[in-house]
Amino acid sequence: STGSRKPKPPPVSHYNLNNVTVTANPLENRENILILTPMARFYQGYWDNLLRLSYPHELITLGFILPKTTEGNTATTALQKQIARTQKSGQEKDRFKSIIILRQDFDPPIQSQDESERHKMKNQKIRRAGMAKARNSLLFSTLGPATSWVLWVDADVVETPPTLIQDLARHNQPVITPNCYQRYWNPETKEMDERAYDFNNWQDSPTAQDLAKQMDPDDILLEGYGEMATYRTLMAYLYKEDGLLHEEIPLDGVGGATLLVKADVHRDGAMFPPFSFYHLIETEGFAKMAKRLGWQPIGLPNYKVYHYNE
Amino acid sequence: STGSRKPKPPPVSHYNLNNVTVTANPLENRENILILTPMARFYQGYWDNLLRLSYPHELITLGFILPKTTEGNTATTALQKQIARTQKSGQEKDRFKSIIILRQDFDPPIQSQDESERHKMKNQKIRRAGMAKARNSLLFSTLGPATSWVLWVDADVVETPPTLIQDLARHNQPVITPNCYQRYWNPETKEMDERAYDFNNWQDSPTAQDLAKQMDPDDILLEGYGEMATYRTLMAYLYKEDGLLHEEIPLDGVGGATLLVKADVHRDGAMFPPFSFYHLIETEGFAKMAKRLGWQPIGLPNYKVYHYNE
Ligand SMILES: Nc1nc2c(ncn2[C@@H]2O[C@H](COP(=O)(O)OP(=O)(O)O)[C@@H](O)[C@H]2O)c(=O)[nH]1
Ligand SMILES: Nc1nc2c(ncn2[C@@H]2O[C@H](COP(=O)(O)OP(=O)(O)O)[C@@H](O)[C@H]2O)c(=O)[nH]1
Ligand SMILES: [Mn+2]
Ligand SMILES: [Mn+2]
């Protein structure tokens, strides 16, 4: 240093992981939430829904990872515009504690983001491995010692109850996911209707186990494909209109559309395997890994959130 | 807010992971290094060695995790005393960029840290699973978006060349480890001598593969135990006095005593499995996971670092 003033000593932080609480009442305990979103496209509905979350925004850090494609660049610009509006000129209560935007330094494996192309079975393994790496990059780069919970929300989840965080956290479960549906125009009834969307929330079946046993170590099981009938119990179909909103079921596979995870589950090492892990990959592999670490994932079949309809 | 002045908008950080370089010349490119140490005991030799590292300290962040045991409390006190000395009253060039100290919020599985107790085979799986969780907690909580390299250094590594970081990085390898030796008093020659210490750096063998095939899925292979001869090639025994200092060999298992990892390897998802992963655990499981992700670990048989002798 050139000046004569003694420079400030560099920071030393001491965190007692025991003192970072993770409770059924995070709001009262002022627990920090990290909301993580891998984002290939920007949807205004996603941002508007985020703004409506009633959990104190000053306790929420947002983390994004976007691919370095033309589409990813467009999404980044749109996202940054909304962030500037909220953080700089918006109402104070809307502002989030901090926001981290990462640009992915690897090529997304499939260029087209069209739903039909995305969901082709042969594209799935490579696509989901890429998604898993994006999630891991985001997670490893943003999780801090003071984070209590990680909420995964996909960029195309456009409608949740504003009390989402409080509602999920009150179950005090290590890994918990609502049921992801989709609104659509029903041409038969000529009315808006809704249908099951996310088939990655499931309970295992003997058929799937048998299929897995016959597979090569690197092969993966996929859900929602006729050519690979697993007979797993899909949470998407367990929704009951007259069921209890907070009914819980144990899950063996989870999706990432909306997923609340105690930060300690990730800290133990639970990540999104970008390779076949017990013949599972990405979020489904994460559920298996959480289980291997002693954490049982839980689903709420009657608590709904909504996916964008392309 | 109560005042009339408009509060500063909360921070928004934009990181382009592509712009965080990871090169053979980190010093010239001013790359950030995160040094991570799980610490059950504090050794003055460890700290003194850290201070002697010639890589610019203003580019180094230190991260520690210590168990909440009596021994862990003692180590924390000793560590904090040295940190205060270095960061507050030491020479400016000695000061590190920042330091994070975590206290572990789970019980270490084995209370005694005596070498004989620690190394008993039946204690190994539970002990190494605990170590793996400690490493993961530390890694997930401290790795940031601007980190280029992670250097793992055990708390009982008391002697390395001061140019350790530059020397390892110049290989430009995803995962690289020197050979970990131990100085001791040789009663026969009545002189100080040295011997191989870390047996977790190895190349796989057909015998070990066969052993693995016959094991229960949850069982793990361990190195350095007569009752489980693996016939793996141990890097510890490949040291050649007249060999090239920078000779490289590929490894299938690594130890964590001194291990330089490109941050992207961790970001892809490579962590320390606290469960049987291909019958491997902790740092050895990490090597396998790195390989599954396409990253080949490398060892330097003729480049030595030294472990404390209890
Ligand atoms: N960073 C990143 N995000 C992606 C990529 N592909 C998809 N996403 C995002 O990941 C989430 C899940 O992907 P999506 O295609 O919606 O999966 P689906 O709903 O199961 O078909 C969404 O938030 C996408 O915007 C990618 O290559 N990189
Ligand atoms: N945080 C934490 N660190 C530990 C624990 N047990 C050992 N360590 C540290 O982890 C590293 C490796 O452990 P050590 O017992 O030296 O392994 P060994 O040299 O292979 O016998 C050292 O830095 C220890 O101080 C633990 O339970 N918690
Ligand atoms: Mn989607
Ligand atoms: Mn040791």
XYZ file of C-alpha atoms and ligand atoms in Angstrom:
678
model
C 0.000 0.000 0.000
C 1.197 3.516 -0.678
C -0.718 5.660 1.812
C 0.330 6.076 5.409
C -3.033 5.006 6.887
C -3.047 1.419 8.030
C -5.419 -0.471 5.732
C -8.403 -2.258 7.244
C -7.602 -5.865 8.103
C -9.178 -8.359 5.697
C -12.421 -9.925 6.828
C -12.600 -12.989 9.019
C -16.005 -14.599 9.353
C -16.848 -17.187 11.934
C -19.964 -19.209 11.280
C -21.394 -21.682 13.658
C -23.399 -23.959 11.404
C -25.402 -24.922 14.498
C -26.617 -21.366 14.845
C -27.996 -21.195 11.314
C -31.467 -22.461 12.153
C -33.685 -24.377 9.743
C -37.140 -24.532 11.274
C -40.817 -24.916 10.464
C -41.156 -21.188 11.063
C -38.368 -19.579 9.023
C -40.060 -16.188 8.929
C -40.132 -15.782 12.700
C -36.553 -17.050 12.913
C -35.423 -14.755 10.083
C -33.878 -17.618 8.125
C -32.087 -16.900 4.851
C -33.515 -18.450 1.703
C -31.580 -18.908 -1.508
C -33.859 -19.147 -4.552
C -32.078 -20.835 -7.470
C -33.266 -20.838 -11.073
C -31.575 -22.311 -14.129
C -32.961 -20.142 -16.922
C -32.951 -20.841 -20.647
C -35.848 -18.438 -21.355
C -37.248 -15.498 -19.439
C -40.978 -15.452 -18.646
C -42.560 -12.327 -17.218
C -44.998 -14.552 -15.298
C -42.089 -16.125 -13.448
C -40.732 -12.763 -12.297
C -44.147 -11.404 -11.347
C -44.823 -14.528 -9.298
C -41.444 -14.175 -7.557
C -42.274 -10.569 -6.651
C -45.551 -11.696 -5.109
C -43.861 -14.105 -2.677
C -44.776 -12.876 0.791
C -41.643 -14.187 2.527
C -39.581 -11.070 3.448
C -37.536 -10.263 0.366
C -34.694 -8.911 2.472
C -34.107 -12.532 3.561
C -34.081 -13.841 -0.016
C -31.026 -14.128 -2.265
C -31.676 -14.945 -5.910
C -29.283 -16.988 -8.042
C -29.576 -17.549 -11.786
C -27.590 -19.451 -14.351
C -28.197 -18.829 -18.049
C -26.593 -20.528 -21.048
C -24.372 -18.579 -23.428
C -26.634 -19.044 -26.427
C -28.566 -16.448 -28.428
C -31.651 -17.402 -26.443
C -29.674 -17.225 -23.209
C -28.429 -13.747 -24.076
C -31.981 -12.580 -24.771
C -33.154 -14.059 -21.472
C -30.267 -12.394 -19.589
C -31.168 -8.985 -21.014
C -34.844 -9.406 -20.104
C -33.955 -10.655 -16.614
C -31.546 -7.793 -15.956
C -34.181 -5.270 -17.021
C -36.653 -6.629 -14.480
C -33.977 -6.847 -11.790
C -33.041 -3.193 -12.330
C -36.697 -2.194 -12.076
C -37.209 -4.087 -8.841
C -33.897 -3.438 -7.104
C -33.272 0.157 -8.172
C -36.596 1.860 -8.687
C -39.132 -0.572 -7.231
C -40.753 -0.468 -3.811
C -38.377 -1.208 -0.984
C -40.359 -4.223 0.208
C -39.990 -5.799 -3.253
C -36.198 -5.693 -3.236
C -34.275 -8.884 -2.667
C -31.257 -9.138 -0.382
C -28.869 -9.838 -3.244
C -28.875 -11.317 -6.717
C -26.233 -13.391 -8.467
C -26.345 -14.048 -12.204
C -24.050 -16.686 -13.663
C -23.429 -17.336 -17.317
C -22.756 -20.965 -18.066
C -19.273 -21.702 -19.359
C -20.168 -24.935 -21.115
C -22.326 -25.497 -24.154
C -25.891 -26.498 -23.470
C -26.133 -29.926 -25.083
C -29.237 -29.264 -27.180
C -29.699 -25.962 -28.942
C -33.443 -26.010 -29.467
C -35.634 -25.278 -26.461
C -38.875 -26.353 -28.193
C -40.890 -28.679 -26.035
C -41.161 -31.449 -28.649
C -37.404 -31.454 -29.317
C -36.561 -31.172 -25.601
C -38.638 -34.167 -24.637
C -37.432 -36.658 -27.270
C -36.213 -39.671 -25.337
C -32.816 -40.025 -27.043
C -32.103 -36.380 -26.263
C -32.998 -36.744 -22.621
C -29.826 -38.196 -21.100
C -27.508 -35.641 -22.647
C -30.002 -32.828 -22.006
C -30.555 -33.772 -18.382
C -26.798 -34.176 -17.801
C -26.357 -30.606 -19.054
C -29.169 -29.396 -16.800
C -27.606 -31.219 -13.849
C -24.273 -29.482 -14.430
C -26.024 -26.114 -14.703
C -27.802 -26.760 -11.383
C -24.572 -27.886 -9.715
C -22.614 -24.861 -10.957
C -25.313 -22.589 -9.621
C -25.557 -24.400 -6.297
C -21.825 -24.742 -5.614
C -21.207 -21.079 -6.535
C -23.997 -19.444 -4.506
C -24.701 -21.496 -1.369
C -23.187 -19.671 1.595
C -22.611 -20.550 5.243
C -25.607 -18.464 6.367
C -28.141 -20.063 4.010
C -30.879 -22.046 5.782
C -32.980 -23.191 2.820
C -32.569 -23.546 -0.928
C -35.700 -23.123 -3.035
C -35.355 -24.390 -6.601
C -37.825 -22.706 -8.963
C -37.746 -23.310 -12.712
C -37.883 -20.263 -14.983
C -41.195 -21.447 -16.457
C -43.034 -21.814 -13.153
C -45.427 -18.883 -13.428
C -47.891 -19.342 -10.595
C -47.521 -20.389 -6.963
C -49.304 -19.324 -3.806
C -47.581 -16.159 -2.437
C -47.047 -18.054 0.824
C -45.118 -20.829 -0.996
C -41.986 -20.642 1.165
C -43.822 -20.526 4.490
C -46.221 -23.284 3.355
C -43.491 -25.691 2.301
C -41.166 -24.884 5.210
C -43.818 -25.499 7.839
C -43.582 -29.220 7.002
C -40.026 -29.087 8.326
C -38.908 -31.698 5.794
C -35.404 -32.011 4.321
C -36.658 -32.097 0.691
C -40.213 -31.163 -0.238
C -42.012 -30.500 -3.502
C -45.520 -29.390 -4.464
C -47.429 -30.831 -7.431
C -46.599 -29.097 -10.725
C -49.598 -28.594 -13.008
C -50.261 -26.648 -16.179
C -53.203 -24.464 -17.206
C -54.448 -24.868 -20.792
C -57.382 -24.110 -23.033
C -59.610 -27.189 -23.222
C -61.146 -27.188 -26.721
C -63.791 -29.710 -25.682
C -65.230 -27.818 -22.734
C -64.205 -24.499 -24.317
C -62.900 -23.379 -20.951
C -59.560 -22.966 -19.240
C -58.615 -26.243 -17.631
C -55.557 -27.749 -16.005
C -53.513 -30.918 -16.342
C -50.637 -32.720 -14.660
C -47.237 -31.482 -15.869
C -44.254 -32.772 -13.873
C -43.759 -36.557 -13.964
C -40.449 -36.570 -12.135
C -42.141 -36.715 -8.726
C -42.705 -40.431 -8.199
C -42.679 -43.425 -5.911
C -40.664 -46.360 -7.134
C -42.146 -49.589 -8.557
C -40.935 -53.211 -8.812
C -41.122 -52.861 -12.637
C -38.783 -49.873 -12.625
C -36.433 -51.725 -10.265
C -36.408 -54.730 -12.618
C -35.794 -52.525 -15.651
C -32.884 -50.940 -13.816
C -31.368 -54.330 -12.993
C -31.213 -55.262 -16.675
C -29.632 -51.987 -17.745
C -26.029 -51.140 -18.497
C -24.454 -49.187 -15.604
C -24.544 -45.955 -17.604
C -28.157 -46.238 -18.785
C -30.877 -44.205 -17.159
C -34.562 -44.712 -16.471
C -36.849 -41.956 -17.711
C -40.369 -41.153 -16.650
C -43.241 -40.243 -18.950
C -42.197 -42.304 -21.997
C -44.536 -45.001 -23.366
C -41.634 -47.051 -24.701
C -40.311 -47.436 -21.132
C -43.323 -48.157 -18.934
C -42.128 -48.028 -15.321
C -45.470 -48.360 -13.499
C -44.144 -45.966 -10.897
C -46.705 -44.060 -8.830
C -46.703 -40.551 -10.252
C -47.546 -37.795 -7.796
C -48.963 -35.787 -10.724
C -51.945 -38.178 -10.742
C -52.454 -38.311 -6.976
C -54.014 -34.865 -6.716
C -57.441 -34.990 -5.040
C -59.707 -31.982 -5.236
C -61.189 -32.805 -1.830
C -57.838 -33.902 -0.365
C -56.028 -32.133 2.434
C -53.890 -29.319 1.041
C -50.981 -30.345 3.248
C -51.132 -34.112 2.781
C -47.620 -35.586 2.563
C -46.365 -38.587 0.618
C -42.838 -40.014 0.508
C -41.104 -39.756 -2.876
C -38.225 -41.662 -4.503
C -37.796 -39.285 -7.443
C -38.347 -35.526 -7.548
C -38.525 -32.846 -10.221
C -36.852 -29.470 -9.894
C -39.717 -27.231 -10.995
C -40.373 -26.182 -7.378
C -38.335 -27.873 -4.674
C -37.501 -26.711 -1.159
C -34.318 -28.211 0.267
C -32.732 -27.708 3.680
C -29.302 -26.268 2.942
C -27.744 -28.989 5.108
C -28.930 -31.637 2.663
C -26.872 -29.986 -0.059
C -24.005 -29.364 2.375
C -23.870 -33.080 3.167
C -23.075 -33.490 -0.523
C -26.465 -33.971 -2.219
C -26.101 -32.580 -5.757
C -27.652 -33.296 -9.140
C -25.781 -36.239 -10.664
C -24.929 -35.466 -14.309
C -24.294 -39.205 -14.785
C -26.274 -42.360 -14.155
C -26.646 -42.695 -10.377
C -28.606 -45.867 -9.591
C -29.878 -45.395 -13.181
C -31.217 -41.970 -12.310
C -30.027 -38.532 -13.365
C -30.393 -34.853 -12.416
C -33.264 -34.076 -10.009
C -34.340 -37.723 -9.848
C -30.758 -38.686 -9.058
C -30.715 -35.920 -6.436
C -33.661 -37.553 -4.656
C -31.796 -40.870 -4.601
C -28.671 -39.170 -3.311
C -30.625 -37.393 -0.572
C -32.022 -40.786 0.434
C -28.532 -42.337 0.462
C -27.578 -39.537 2.862
C -30.531 -40.369 5.103
C -32.950 -37.645 3.998
C -36.438 -38.707 2.824
C -37.976 -36.520 0.076
C -41.623 -35.598 0.523
C -44.303 -34.581 -1.962
C -47.503 -32.600 -1.498
C -49.938 -34.018 -4.091
C -52.686 -31.497 -3.305
C -50.550 -28.374 -3.177
C -50.259 -27.036 -6.717
C -47.950 -24.761 -8.627
C -48.241 -24.062 -12.363
C -45.897 -24.454 -15.296
C -46.058 -22.173 -18.302
C -47.928 -23.570 -21.299
C -45.912 -23.061 -24.496
C -36.860 2.522 6.262
C -37.233 5.556 8.479
C -34.731 8.102 7.139
C -35.459 10.311 4.143
C -32.324 9.334 2.216
C -33.000 6.672 -0.382
C -31.164 3.513 0.759
C -28.544 2.007 -1.523
C -30.037 -0.617 -3.843
C -29.108 -4.165 -2.861
C -26.181 -5.717 -4.715
C -26.530 -7.441 -8.040
C -23.504 -9.394 -9.222
C -23.099 -10.663 -12.729
C -20.484 -13.341 -13.215
C -19.449 -14.722 -16.506
C -18.039 -18.113 -15.577
C -16.114 -17.980 -18.869
C -14.198 -14.960 -17.649
C -12.984 -16.694 -14.484
C -9.809 -18.126 -15.973
C -8.138 -21.319 -14.761
C -4.716 -21.483 -16.354
C -1.233 -22.918 -15.985
C -0.122 -19.464 -14.875
C -2.621 -18.413 -12.202
C -0.283 -15.832 -10.683
C 0.059 -13.824 -13.885
C -3.680 -14.091 -14.482
C -4.473 -13.139 -10.886
C -6.660 -16.181 -10.306
C -8.430 -16.642 -6.978
C -7.502 -19.687 -4.925
C -9.643 -21.116 -2.162
C -7.615 -23.143 0.347
C -9.839 -25.540 2.277
C -8.850 -27.393 5.439
C -10.943 -29.695 7.603
C -9.292 -29.322 10.988
C -9.602 -31.584 14.012
C -6.349 -30.400 15.568
C -4.295 -27.266 15.114
C -0.598 -27.611 14.254
C 1.660 -24.570 14.298
C 3.683 -26.150 11.472
C 0.597 -26.103 9.255
C 0.000 -22.397 9.782
C 3.664 -21.488 9.382
C 3.791 -23.426 6.131
C 0.639 -21.665 4.875
C 2.238 -18.282 5.629
C 5.295 -19.246 3.612
C 3.272 -19.927 0.438
C 4.576 -17.491 -2.157
C 1.344 -17.250 -4.142
C 0.008 -13.694 -3.482
C -1.986 -13.941 -0.264
C -4.406 -11.246 -1.441
C -5.648 -13.821 -3.990
C -6.101 -16.536 -1.365
C -9.259 -17.166 0.660
C -8.977 -19.648 3.524
C -11.832 -21.885 4.623
C -11.829 -24.095 7.724
C -14.280 -26.498 9.269
C -13.732 -27.717 12.817
C -15.779 -30.205 14.822
C -17.680 -29.115 17.908
C -15.722 -31.309 20.286
C -13.406 -30.331 23.124
C -10.488 -30.907 20.787
C -12.240 -28.915 18.047
C -12.780 -26.007 20.448
C -9.111 -26.018 21.415
C -8.106 -26.068 17.751
C -10.505 -23.193 16.961
C -8.997 -21.045 19.695
C -5.446 -21.751 18.509
C -6.410 -21.102 14.882
C -8.154 -17.825 15.694
C -5.122 -16.636 17.629
C -2.851 -17.202 14.629
C -5.378 -15.630 12.269
C -5.594 -12.514 14.421
C -1.811 -12.283 14.469
C -1.544 -12.579 10.695
C -4.551 -10.568 9.605
C -4.489 -7.793 12.191
C -0.901 -7.195 13.222
C 1.159 -9.180 10.720
C 2.917 -7.906 7.627
C 0.567 -6.831 4.864
C 1.976 -9.335 2.389
C 1.130 -12.158 4.810
C -2.554 -11.285 5.039
C -5.049 -13.441 3.212
C -7.943 -12.036 1.182
C -10.560 -13.424 3.543
C -11.022 -16.271 5.995
C -14.102 -18.332 6.763
C -14.303 -20.566 9.816
C -17.156 -23.064 10.039
C -18.064 -25.118 13.048
C -19.501 -28.482 12.153
C -23.113 -29.002 13.126
C -22.954 -32.784 13.229
C -21.103 -35.049 15.607
C -17.784 -36.351 14.361
C -18.292 -40.118 14.280
C -15.202 -41.067 16.286
C -14.179 -39.097 19.317
C -10.549 -40.132 19.581
C -8.111 -38.564 17.124
C -5.265 -40.940 18.043
C -3.656 -42.406 14.975
C -4.072 -46.048 16.061
C -7.783 -45.581 16.836
C -8.404 -43.537 13.669
C -6.886 -46.141 11.384
C -8.684 -49.231 12.703
C -10.381 -50.769 9.686
C -13.817 -51.180 11.227
C -13.808 -47.502 12.160
C -12.858 -46.374 8.683
C -16.180 -46.322 6.842
C -18.005 -44.306 9.487
C -14.970 -42.069 10.011
C -14.450 -41.370 6.331
C -18.178 -40.715 5.803
C -17.963 -38.082 8.545
C -14.850 -36.594 6.948
C -16.597 -36.543 3.565
C -19.539 -34.616 5.025
C -17.165 -32.150 6.673
C -15.392 -31.591 3.346
C -18.696 -31.187 1.501
C -20.068 -28.705 4.050
C -16.918 -26.671 3.746
C -16.876 -26.811 -0.049
C -20.567 -26.046 -0.624
C -20.477 -23.145 1.855
C -17.330 -21.392 0.625
C -16.895 -21.924 -3.125
C -17.871 -18.707 -4.896
C -18.439 -17.734 -8.517
C -15.028 -16.023 -8.732
C -12.979 -18.979 -7.459
C -10.600 -20.479 -10.047
C -8.923 -23.210 -8.008
C -9.581 -25.103 -4.797
C -6.543 -26.313 -2.870
C -7.309 -28.925 -0.237
C -4.667 -29.005 2.518
C -5.043 -31.170 5.590
C -4.396 -29.561 8.959
C -1.485 -31.923 9.616
C 0.420 -31.134 6.418
C 3.312 -29.182 7.856
C 5.788 -28.828 5.015
C 5.390 -28.064 1.317
C 7.514 -26.063 -1.119
C 6.517 -22.352 -0.845
C 5.762 -22.456 -4.585
C 3.237 -25.300 -4.103
C 0.313 -23.537 -5.814
C 2.289 -22.338 -8.824
C 4.033 -25.727 -9.135
C 0.831 -27.747 -9.149
C -1.144 -25.286 -11.285
C 1.462 -25.183 -14.028
C 0.435 -28.754 -14.908
C -2.956 -27.346 -15.884
C -4.696 -30.513 -14.729
C -8.255 -30.739 -13.377
C -7.228 -32.676 -10.234
C -3.597 -32.992 -9.153
C -1.862 -34.217 -6.031
C 1.743 -34.394 -4.834
C 3.180 -37.349 -2.908
C 2.562 -37.137 0.833
C 5.478 -38.307 2.963
C 6.375 -38.178 6.653
C 9.622 -37.308 8.401
C 10.594 -39.511 11.365
C 13.506 -40.437 13.564
C 15.057 -43.643 12.270
C 16.397 -45.515 15.329
C 18.520 -47.804 13.151
C 20.444 -45.115 11.291
C 20.034 -42.730 14.240
C 19.140 -39.981 11.785
C 16.063 -38.190 10.585
C 14.537 -40.144 7.737
C 11.323 -40.123 5.757
C 8.681 -42.628 4.736
C 5.580 -42.854 2.551
C 2.441 -41.641 4.351
C -0.643 -41.281 2.136
C -1.872 -44.511 0.562
C -5.036 -43.048 -0.933
C -3.242 -42.001 -4.130
C -3.397 -45.134 -6.273
C -3.923 -46.706 -9.644
C -6.553 -49.415 -9.766
C -5.802 -53.158 -10.008
C -7.724 -56.191 -11.320
C -7.656 -57.624 -7.771
C -9.345 -54.532 -6.341
C -11.909 -54.640 -9.155
C -12.642 -58.301 -8.388
C -12.934 -57.603 -4.666
C -15.391 -54.807 -5.467
C -17.523 -57.097 -7.626
C -18.015 -59.512 -4.741
C -18.959 -56.816 -2.269
C -22.336 -55.674 -1.031
C -23.351 -52.385 -2.688
C -22.722 -50.457 0.528
C -19.320 -51.951 1.281
C -16.158 -50.014 0.611
C -12.629 -50.898 -0.403
C -9.898 -49.518 1.826
C -6.247 -49.057 1.079
C -3.360 -49.844 3.375
C -4.916 -52.779 5.258
C -3.221 -56.202 5.146
C -6.544 -58.001 5.584
C -7.743 -56.520 2.284
C -4.851 -56.755 -0.158
C -5.812 -54.811 -3.270
C -2.528 -54.945 -5.214
C -3.227 -51.436 -6.401
C -0.242 -49.378 -7.518
C 0.386 -46.950 -4.686
C 1.892 -43.613 -5.674
C 3.520 -43.451 -2.240
C 5.960 -46.163 -3.418
C 6.625 -44.693 -6.872
C 8.862 -41.888 -5.624
C 12.271 -41.928 -7.351
C 15.093 -39.871 -5.955
C 16.542 -39.371 -9.428
C 13.117 -38.999 -11.081
C 11.838 -35.832 -12.714
C 10.226 -33.564 -10.118
C 7.268 -32.885 -12.396
C 6.654 -36.420 -13.685
C 2.904 -37.099 -13.979
C 0.991 -40.321 -13.519
C -2.769 -40.909 -13.893
C -4.573 -41.847 -10.661
C -7.856 -43.639 -9.926
C -7.958 -42.796 -6.226
C -6.668 -39.675 -4.478
C -6.080 -38.559 -0.911
C -7.023 -35.133 0.387
C -3.812 -34.242 2.226
C -2.793 -31.848 -0.559
C -4.987 -31.712 -3.637
C -5.401 -28.966 -6.227
C -8.754 -29.001 -8.031
C -10.036 -26.724 -10.785
C -13.138 -25.106 -9.333
C -15.118 -26.197 -12.397
C -14.594 -29.832 -11.445
C -16.409 -29.188 -8.175
C -18.978 -26.980 -9.950
C -19.826 -29.839 -12.291
C -20.851 -31.694 -9.148
C -17.733 -33.533 -8.002
C -17.975 -33.829 -4.217
C -16.750 -36.276 -1.567
C -19.244 -39.157 -1.422
C -20.095 -39.915 2.229
C -21.505 -43.266 1.010
C -20.153 -46.137 -1.044
C -19.681 -44.822 -4.605
C -18.348 -47.636 -6.782
C -17.188 -49.087 -3.425
C -15.151 -45.968 -2.751
C -15.677 -43.193 -0.214
C -14.554 -39.640 0.539
C -11.456 -38.462 -1.398
C -11.136 -41.807 -3.210
C -14.802 -41.563 -4.198
C -14.152 -37.984 -5.298
C -11.513 -39.208 -7.754
C -13.997 -41.687 -9.196
C -16.665 -39.004 -9.441
C -14.260 -36.630 -11.197
C -13.518 -39.427 -13.666
C -17.251 -40.057 -14.224
C -17.505 -36.358 -15.078
C -14.674 -36.681 -17.583
C -11.808 -35.285 -15.502
C -8.677 -37.438 -15.074
C -6.855 -37.068 -11.711
C -3.070 -36.810 -11.880
C -0.370 -37.561 -9.329
C 3.175 -36.278 -9.002
C 5.173 -39.152 -7.439
C 8.398 -37.152 -7.140
C 6.937 -33.934 -5.762
C 6.749 -34.282 -1.995
C 4.843 -32.690 0.837
C 5.103 -33.790 4.467
C 2.575 -34.965 7.031
C 3.040 -34.358 10.741
C 4.441 -37.278 12.709
C 2.426 -37.901 15.878
N -28.812 -22.613 -17.432
C -29.549 -23.419 -18.182
N -30.855 -23.574 -17.906
C -31.588 -24.400 -18.674
C -31.031 -25.104 -19.771
N -32.022 -25.843 -20.342
C -33.134 -25.605 -19.634
N -32.897 -24.729 -18.621
C -33.826 -24.265 -17.574
O -33.985 -25.357 -16.682
C -35.318 -25.482 -16.217
C -35.932 -26.823 -16.619
O -35.841 -26.994 -18.017
P -37.144 -27.257 -18.898
O -36.666 -27.292 -20.317
O -38.216 -26.298 -18.572
O -37.571 -28.711 -18.427
P -39.010 -29.373 -18.530
O -40.044 -28.408 -18.014
O -38.864 -30.605 -17.676
O -39.195 -29.663 -19.990
C -36.043 -24.296 -16.797
O -35.980 -23.270 -15.826
C -35.224 -23.921 -18.029
O -35.340 -22.535 -18.321
C -29.624 -24.924 -20.037
O -29.046 -25.477 -20.967
N -28.938 -24.078 -19.214
N -13.908 -30.862 10.512
C -13.373 -32.047 10.796
N -12.103 -32.323 10.424
C -11.593 -33.537 10.716
C -12.333 -34.522 11.398
N -11.536 -35.613 11.539
C -10.354 -35.319 10.961
N -10.365 -34.059 10.459
C -9.300 -33.378 9.694
O -9.334 -33.966 8.391
C -8.018 -34.146 7.868
C -7.716 -35.610 7.593
O -7.901 -36.360 8.774
P -6.721 -37.252 9.407
O -7.255 -37.826 10.667
O -5.474 -36.469 9.476
O -6.563 -38.374 8.291
P -5.288 -39.299 8.039
O -4.082 -38.432 7.958
O -5.636 -39.962 6.724
O -5.244 -40.234 9.183
C -7.110 -33.503 8.881
O -6.934 -32.166 8.453
C -7.892 -33.561 10.175
O -7.520 -32.518 11.066
C -13.677 -34.190 11.801
O -14.408 -34.983 12.391
N -14.144 -32.952 11.468
Mn -40.086 -26.474 -17.706
Mn -3.631 -36.606 8.526
